[in-house]
Amino acid sequence: MYCRECGQKLSLRFCENEGLIPYCGKCEAYMFPQFSIAVSMVVTNRAQDKILLAKHVEDDDFILFAGYIKKGENAEKTIPREIKEELGLDVVKAKYMSSRYHQKKEVLMLNFIVIVEDKAIKLKEDEVSEARWCTPEEALALIRKGTTAEYFLTNAVRELKKKI
Ligand SMILES: [Zn+2]
């Protein structure tokens, strides 16, 4: 492990309330591990009886819509920005569900159910090759198995039965 500021090798040093944290002797600073934060979105219609799944370019499986939270942005801003960019739609309402850390990509995923306006979709085709409205049952059958997306979708389907 090397310092991201000066390149010097890091050592582990005890930091109060945090435990052993990588430390740079040259910068005299703790280098806390960095990670990204993204929103994962279970997109639904106003009636909350349909779920919109996405198929990304260069990918055969259906997944949930997602996007990175930009520096200085909060999740409440990321959601309408991403939905506008990818689908050309406005957000009616969003409800936070739960989060999961994605080890491989070093990203914390925050999952929301997002209600969008009932209008025609204008797909951002360089990113999303297909968007398909499904019943909750179809969505559960189509989503890639054993993924964080499947976990979020399962929770969302349960929640949507009660309406958000
Ligand atoms: Zn350093």
PDB file of C-alpha atoms and ligand atoms in Angstrom:
ATOM      1  CA  MET A   1       0.000   0.000   0.000  1.00  0.00           C
ATOM      2  CA  TYR A   2       1.435   3.350  -1.073  1.00  0.00           C
ATOM      3  CA  CYS A   3       0.507   6.923  -0.275  1.00  0.00           C
ATOM      4  CA  ARG A   4      -1.809   8.419  -2.920  1.00  0.00           C
ATOM      5  CA  GLU A   5      -0.310  11.868  -2.255  1.00  0.00           C
ATOM      6  CA  CYS A   6       3.447  11.239  -2.287  1.00  0.00           C
ATOM      7  CA  GLY A   7       3.931   7.586  -3.248  1.00  0.00           C
ATOM      8  CA  GLN A   8       5.754   6.537  -0.076  1.00  0.00           C
ATOM      9  CA  LYS A   9       5.069   3.103   1.385  1.00  0.00           C
ATOM     10  CA  LEU A  10       2.379   3.212   4.069  1.00  0.00           C
ATOM     11  CA  SER A  11       2.534   1.581   7.466  1.00  0.00           C
ATOM     12  CA  LEU A  12      -0.333   0.649   9.722  1.00  0.00           C
ATOM     13  CA  ARG A  13      -0.816   2.880  12.716  1.00  0.00           C
ATOM     14  CA  PHE A  14      -3.388   2.828  15.482  1.00  0.00           C
ATOM     15  CA  CYS A  15      -5.994   5.555  15.127  1.00  0.00           C
ATOM     16  CA  GLU A  16      -8.309   6.203  18.043  1.00  0.00           C
ATOM     17  CA  ASN A  17     -11.828   4.811  17.543  1.00  0.00           C
ATOM     18  CA  GLU A  18     -10.838   3.521  14.070  1.00  0.00           C
ATOM     19  CA  GLY A  19      -8.271   0.766  14.702  1.00  0.00           C
ATOM     20  CA  LEU A  20      -5.259   0.156  12.461  1.00  0.00           C
ATOM     21  CA  ILE A  21      -5.265   2.605   9.554  1.00  0.00           C
ATOM     22  CA  PRO A  22      -2.650   3.071   6.779  1.00  0.00           C
ATOM     23  CA  TYR A  23      -0.353   5.950   7.731  1.00  0.00           C
ATOM     24  CA  CYS A  24       2.113   7.995   5.680  1.00  0.00           C
ATOM     25  CA  GLY A  25       5.182   9.084   7.665  1.00  0.00           C
ATOM     26  CA  LYS A  26       6.172  11.668   5.060  1.00  0.00           C
ATOM     27  CA  CYS A  27       2.751  13.366   4.850  1.00  0.00           C
ATOM     28  CA  GLU A  28       2.214  12.685   8.582  1.00  0.00           C
ATOM     29  CA  ALA A  29      -1.368  11.734   7.783  1.00  0.00           C
ATOM     30  CA  TYR A  30      -3.702   8.762   7.937  1.00  0.00           C
ATOM     31  CA  MET A  31      -4.745   7.596   4.501  1.00  0.00           C
ATOM     32  CA  PHE A  32      -8.242   6.277   4.993  1.00  0.00           C
ATOM     33  CA  PRO A  33      -9.335   3.850   2.277  1.00  0.00           C
ATOM     34  CA  GLN A  34     -11.322   5.583  -0.445  1.00  0.00           C
ATOM     35  CA  PHE A  35     -14.406   4.273  -2.140  1.00  0.00           C
ATOM     36  CA  SER A  36     -17.156   5.537  -4.411  1.00  0.00           C
ATOM     37  CA  ILE A  37     -20.846   5.924  -3.658  1.00  0.00           C
ATOM     38  CA  ALA A  38     -23.557   5.177  -6.171  1.00  0.00           C
ATOM     39  CA  VAL A  39     -27.328   5.068  -6.262  1.00  0.00           C
ATOM     40  CA  SER A  40     -29.141   1.957  -7.399  1.00  0.00           C
ATOM     41  CA  MET A  41     -32.683   2.630  -8.570  1.00  0.00           C
ATOM     42  CA  VAL A  42     -35.724   0.369  -8.755  1.00  0.00           C
ATOM     43  CA  VAL A  43     -37.710   2.477 -11.225  1.00  0.00           C
ATOM     44  CA  THR A  44     -41.486   2.140 -11.021  1.00  0.00           C
ATOM     45  CA  ASN A  45     -44.578   3.842 -12.545  1.00  0.00           C
ATOM     46  CA  ARG A  46     -47.116   5.979 -10.665  1.00  0.00           C
ATOM     47  CA  ALA A  47     -49.407   2.958 -10.128  1.00  0.00           C
ATOM     48  CA  GLN A  48     -46.375   1.120  -8.694  1.00  0.00           C
ATOM     49  CA  ASP A  49     -47.310  -2.088 -10.506  1.00  0.00           C
ATOM     50  CA  LYS A  50     -44.501  -2.079 -13.109  1.00  0.00           C
ATOM     51  CA  ILE A  51     -40.724  -2.069 -12.782  1.00  0.00           C
ATOM     52  CA  LEU A  52     -38.335  -0.762 -15.406  1.00  0.00           C
ATOM     53  CA  LEU A  53     -35.256  -2.905 -16.007  1.00  0.00           C
ATOM     54  CA  ALA A  54     -32.242  -1.835 -18.020  1.00  0.00           C
ATOM     55  CA  LYS A  55     -29.983  -3.655 -20.393  1.00  0.00           C
ATOM     56  CA  HIS A  56     -26.600  -2.026 -20.816  1.00  0.00           C
ATOM     57  CA  VAL A  57     -24.645  -1.968 -24.032  1.00  0.00           C
ATOM     58  CA  GLU A  58     -22.116  -4.853 -24.065  1.00  0.00           C
ATOM     59  CA  ASP A  59     -24.227  -6.797 -21.566  1.00  0.00           C
ATOM     60  CA  ASP A  60     -26.944  -9.426 -22.026  1.00  0.00           C
ATOM     61  CA  ASP A  61     -28.451  -9.455 -18.558  1.00  0.00           C
ATOM     62  CA  PHE A  62     -31.110  -7.143 -17.203  1.00  0.00           C
ATOM     63  CA  ILE A  63     -29.996  -4.920 -14.339  1.00  0.00           C
ATOM     64  CA  LEU A  64     -31.274  -1.991 -12.285  1.00  0.00           C
ATOM     65  CA  PHE A  65     -30.584   1.612 -13.200  1.00  0.00           C
ATOM     66  CA  ALA A  66     -27.610   2.999 -11.327  1.00  0.00           C
ATOM     67  CA  GLY A  67     -25.277   5.950 -11.278  1.00  0.00           C
ATOM     68  CA  TYR A  68     -22.328   7.342  -9.363  1.00  0.00           C
ATOM     69  CA  ILE A  69     -22.863  10.193  -6.954  1.00  0.00           C
ATOM     70  CA  LYS A  70     -20.662  13.043  -8.154  1.00  0.00           C
ATOM     71  CA  LYS A  71     -18.304  14.865  -5.825  1.00  0.00           C
ATOM     72  CA  GLY A  72     -20.233  17.532  -3.938  1.00  0.00           C
ATOM     73  CA  GLU A  73     -23.603  16.043  -4.908  1.00  0.00           C
ATOM     74  CA  ASN A  74     -26.129  14.327  -2.650  1.00  0.00           C
ATOM     75  CA  ALA A  75     -28.196  11.257  -3.515  1.00  0.00           C
ATOM     76  CA  GLU A  76     -31.380  13.358  -3.785  1.00  0.00           C
ATOM     77  CA  LYS A  77     -29.743  15.243  -6.674  1.00  0.00           C
ATOM     78  CA  THR A  78     -28.125  12.216  -8.307  1.00  0.00           C
ATOM     79  CA  ILE A  79     -31.441  10.383  -8.719  1.00  0.00           C
ATOM     80  CA  PRO A  80     -33.293  12.995 -10.842  1.00  0.00           C
ATOM     81  CA  ARG A  81     -30.096  13.776 -12.766  1.00  0.00           C
ATOM     82  CA  GLU A  82     -29.505  10.130 -13.696  1.00  0.00           C
ATOM     83  CA  ILE A  83     -33.173   9.443 -14.520  1.00  0.00           C
ATOM     84  CA  LYS A  84     -33.267  12.518 -16.762  1.00  0.00           C
ATOM     85  CA  GLU A  85     -29.991  11.569 -18.472  1.00  0.00           C
ATOM     86  CA  GLU A  86     -30.751   7.894 -19.038  1.00  0.00           C
ATOM     87  CA  LEU A  87     -34.528   7.955 -19.573  1.00  0.00           C
ATOM     88  CA  GLY A  88     -35.484  11.559 -20.282  1.00  0.00           C
ATOM     89  CA  LEU A  89     -38.074  11.397 -17.488  1.00  0.00           C
ATOM     90  CA  ASP A  90     -38.820  13.398 -14.341  1.00  0.00           C
ATOM     91  CA  VAL A  91     -38.874  11.795 -10.909  1.00  0.00           C
ATOM     92  CA  VAL A  92     -42.171  11.918  -9.000  1.00  0.00           C
ATOM     93  CA  LYS A  93     -40.922  10.448  -5.731  1.00  0.00           C
ATOM     94  CA  ALA A  94     -37.980   8.482  -4.370  1.00  0.00           C
ATOM     95  CA  LYS A  95     -37.738   6.388  -1.232  1.00  0.00           C
ATOM     96  CA  TYR A  96     -34.513   5.149   0.322  1.00  0.00           C
ATOM     97  CA  MET A  97     -34.442   1.410   0.961  1.00  0.00           C
ATOM     98  CA  SER A  98     -31.047   0.041   2.028  1.00  0.00           C
ATOM     99  CA  SER A  99     -27.356  -0.048   1.152  1.00  0.00           C
ATOM    100  CA  ARG A 100     -24.742  -2.634   0.308  1.00  0.00           C
ATOM    101  CA  TYR A 101     -20.992  -2.425  -0.159  1.00  0.00           C
ATOM    102  CA  HIS A 102     -19.759  -3.823  -3.470  1.00  0.00           C
ATOM    103  CA  GLN A 103     -16.293  -5.167  -2.658  1.00  0.00           C
ATOM    104  CA  LYS A 104     -15.053  -5.736  -6.210  1.00  0.00           C
ATOM    105  CA  LYS A 105     -15.812  -2.243  -7.448  1.00  0.00           C
ATOM    106  CA  GLU A 106     -15.178  -0.570  -4.062  1.00  0.00           C
ATOM    107  CA  VAL A 107     -18.501   1.204  -4.184  1.00  0.00           C
ATOM    108  CA  LEU A 108     -21.235   1.695  -1.613  1.00  0.00           C
ATOM    109  CA  MET A 109     -24.581   1.234  -3.329  1.00  0.00           C
ATOM    110  CA  LEU A 110     -27.555   3.156  -1.910  1.00  0.00           C
ATOM    111  CA  ASN A 111     -30.803   1.652  -3.131  1.00  0.00           C
ATOM    112  CA  PHE A 112     -33.946   3.689  -3.765  1.00  0.00           C
ATOM    113  CA  ILE A 113     -37.382   2.987  -5.181  1.00  0.00           C
ATOM    114  CA  VAL A 114     -37.970   5.742  -7.736  1.00  0.00           C
ATOM    115  CA  ILE A 115     -41.388   6.633  -9.139  1.00  0.00           C
ATOM    116  CA  VAL A 116     -41.170   8.291 -12.563  1.00  0.00           C
ATOM    117  CA  GLU A 117     -43.783  10.193 -14.578  1.00  0.00           C
ATOM    118  CA  ASP A 118     -45.891   8.153 -17.004  1.00  0.00           C
ATOM    119  CA  LYS A 119     -44.391   9.401 -20.260  1.00  0.00           C
ATOM    120  CA  ALA A 120     -42.539   7.919 -23.213  1.00  0.00           C
ATOM    121  CA  ILE A 121     -38.910   7.046 -22.499  1.00  0.00           C
ATOM    122  CA  LYS A 122     -36.086   8.730 -24.380  1.00  0.00           C
ATOM    123  CA  LEU A 123     -33.220   6.277 -23.905  1.00  0.00           C
ATOM    124  CA  LYS A 124     -29.614   7.377 -23.672  1.00  0.00           C
ATOM    125  CA  GLU A 125     -28.583   4.781 -26.210  1.00  0.00           C
ATOM    126  CA  ASP A 126     -24.812   4.929 -25.810  1.00  0.00           C
ATOM    127  CA  GLU A 127     -25.252   3.546 -22.271  1.00  0.00           C
ATOM    128  CA  VAL A 128     -28.563   1.698 -22.145  1.00  0.00           C
ATOM    129  CA  SER A 129     -29.497  -0.532 -25.068  1.00  0.00           C
ATOM    130  CA  GLU A 130     -32.949  -1.465 -23.778  1.00  0.00           C
ATOM    131  CA  ALA A 131     -35.384  -0.489 -21.037  1.00  0.00           C
ATOM    132  CA  ARG A 132     -38.281  -2.853 -20.412  1.00  0.00           C
ATOM    133  CA  TRP A 133     -41.367  -2.365 -18.244  1.00  0.00           C
ATOM    134  CA  CYS A 134     -42.041  -5.618 -16.369  1.00  0.00           C
ATOM    135  CA  THR A 135     -44.468  -6.903 -13.784  1.00  0.00           C
ATOM    136  CA  PRO A 136     -42.705  -7.463 -10.450  1.00  0.00           C
ATOM    137  CA  GLU A 137     -42.709 -11.214 -11.166  1.00  0.00           C
ATOM    138  CA  GLU A 138     -41.163 -10.762 -14.614  1.00  0.00           C
ATOM    139  CA  ALA A 139     -38.538  -8.416 -13.164  1.00  0.00           C
ATOM    140  CA  LEU A 140     -37.544 -10.963 -10.522  1.00  0.00           C
ATOM    141  CA  ALA A 141     -37.266 -13.630 -13.213  1.00  0.00           C
ATOM    142  CA  LEU A 142     -35.153 -11.448 -15.532  1.00  0.00           C
ATOM    143  CA  ILE A 143     -32.700  -9.866 -13.107  1.00  0.00           C
ATOM    144  CA  ARG A 144     -29.198 -11.330 -12.930  1.00  0.00           C
ATOM    145  CA  LYS A 145     -29.133 -13.908 -10.160  1.00  0.00           C
ATOM    146  CA  GLY A 146     -26.959 -13.722  -7.059  1.00  0.00           C
ATOM    147  CA  THR A 147     -26.300 -10.009  -7.514  1.00  0.00           C
ATOM    148  CA  THR A 148     -26.741  -6.955  -5.340  1.00  0.00           C
ATOM    149  CA  ALA A 149     -29.372  -5.870  -7.876  1.00  0.00           C
ATOM    150  CA  GLU A 150     -31.387  -9.036  -7.204  1.00  0.00           C
ATOM    151  CA  TYR A 151     -31.197  -8.361  -3.452  1.00  0.00           C
ATOM    152  CA  PHE A 152     -32.399  -4.761  -3.883  1.00  0.00           C
ATOM    153  CA  LEU A 153     -35.138  -5.779  -6.316  1.00  0.00           C
ATOM    154  CA  THR A 154     -36.475  -8.484  -3.987  1.00  0.00           C
ATOM    155  CA  ASN A 155     -36.771  -5.942  -1.152  1.00  0.00           C
ATOM    156  CA  ALA A 156     -38.378  -3.378  -3.448  1.00  0.00           C
ATOM    157  CA  VAL A 157     -41.003  -5.802  -4.773  1.00  0.00           C
ATOM    158  CA  ARG A 158     -42.006  -6.580  -1.185  1.00  0.00           C
ATOM    159  CA  GLU A 159     -42.222  -2.851  -0.376  1.00  0.00           C
ATOM    160  CA  LEU A 160     -44.194  -1.988  -3.538  1.00  0.00           C
ATOM    161  CA  LYS A 161     -46.971  -4.378  -2.542  1.00  0.00           C
ATOM    162  CA  LYS A 162     -47.737  -1.881   0.254  1.00  0.00           C
ATOM    163  CA  LYS A 163     -47.041   1.135  -2.084  1.00  0.00           C
ATOM    164  CA  ILE A 164     -44.455   3.708  -1.104  1.00  0.00           C
TER     165      ILE A 164
HETATM  166 ZN    ZN B   1       2.448  10.580   1.762  1.00  0.00          ZN
END
